[in-house]
Coordinates of C-alpha atoms in Angstrom, one line a residue:
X1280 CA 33.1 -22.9 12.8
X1281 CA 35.9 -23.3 10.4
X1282 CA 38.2 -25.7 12.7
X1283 CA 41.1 -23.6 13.1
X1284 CA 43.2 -26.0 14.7
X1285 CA 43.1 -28.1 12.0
X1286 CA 43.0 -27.6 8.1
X1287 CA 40.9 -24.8 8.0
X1288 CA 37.2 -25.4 6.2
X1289 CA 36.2 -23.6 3.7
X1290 CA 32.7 -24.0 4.6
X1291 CA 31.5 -23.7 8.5
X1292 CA 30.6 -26.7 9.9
X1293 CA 28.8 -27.2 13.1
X1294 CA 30.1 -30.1 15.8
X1295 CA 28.1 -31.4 18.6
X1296 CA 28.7 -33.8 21.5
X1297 CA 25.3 -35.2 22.3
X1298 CA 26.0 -35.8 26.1
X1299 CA 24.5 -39.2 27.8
X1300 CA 23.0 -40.8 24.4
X1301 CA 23.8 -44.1 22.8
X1302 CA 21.9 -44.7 19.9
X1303 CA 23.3 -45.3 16.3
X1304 CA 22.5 -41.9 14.6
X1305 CA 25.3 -41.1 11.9
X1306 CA 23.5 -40.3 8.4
X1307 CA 20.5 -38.8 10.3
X1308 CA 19.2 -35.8 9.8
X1309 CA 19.1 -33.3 13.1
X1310 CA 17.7 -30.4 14.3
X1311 CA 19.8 -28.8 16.8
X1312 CA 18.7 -25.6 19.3
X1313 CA 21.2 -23.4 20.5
X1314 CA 20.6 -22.9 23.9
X1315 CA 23.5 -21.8 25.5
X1316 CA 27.5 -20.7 23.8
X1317 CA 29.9 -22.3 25.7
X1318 CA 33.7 -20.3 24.1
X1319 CA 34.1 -18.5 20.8
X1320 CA 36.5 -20.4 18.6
X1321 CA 39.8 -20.8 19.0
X1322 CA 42.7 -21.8 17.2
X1323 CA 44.8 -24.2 19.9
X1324 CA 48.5 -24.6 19.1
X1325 CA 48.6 -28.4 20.0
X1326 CA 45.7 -31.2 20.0
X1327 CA 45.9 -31.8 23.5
X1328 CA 45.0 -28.4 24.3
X1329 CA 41.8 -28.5 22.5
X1330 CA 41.3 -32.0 23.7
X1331 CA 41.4 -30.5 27.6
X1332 CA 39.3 -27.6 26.2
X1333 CA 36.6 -29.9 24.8
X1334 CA 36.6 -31.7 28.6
X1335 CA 36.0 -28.1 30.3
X1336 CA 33.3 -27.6 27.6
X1337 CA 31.4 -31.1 28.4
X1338 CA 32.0 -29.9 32.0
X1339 CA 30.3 -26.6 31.9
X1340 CA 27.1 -27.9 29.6
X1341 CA 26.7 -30.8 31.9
X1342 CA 26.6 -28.0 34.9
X1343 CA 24.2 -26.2 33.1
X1344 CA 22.0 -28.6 32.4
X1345 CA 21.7 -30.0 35.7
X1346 CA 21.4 -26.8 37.8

């Protein structure tokens, strides 16, 4: 998305939290499936909201992916 709560991107960019994995990967190149869409984006009016937004969202994908 474009990070709306922030400065807004010019180009969209794609963030992931790679749930229960520890291994050094950051200048790797990924291929990422899109299995399931969690929210639509949303601009949040102060950092802590999107930070208790981003808990409910590791919430519901680990719910999913252990049901």
């Amino acid at each position: 998305g474009s990070r709306p709560t922030f400065k807004k991107e010019e180009k969209e960019v794609v963030e992931i939290h790679l749930l229960n994995f520890r291994k050094y990967i950051y200048g790797r190149e990924l291929k990422i499936v899109f299995i399931k869409k969690l929210r639509y984006e949303k601009k949040f009016r102060y950092r802590e909201h999107l930070i208790d937004q981003i808990n409910t969202d590791i919430r519901k994908a680990k719910s999913f992916f252990s049901a």
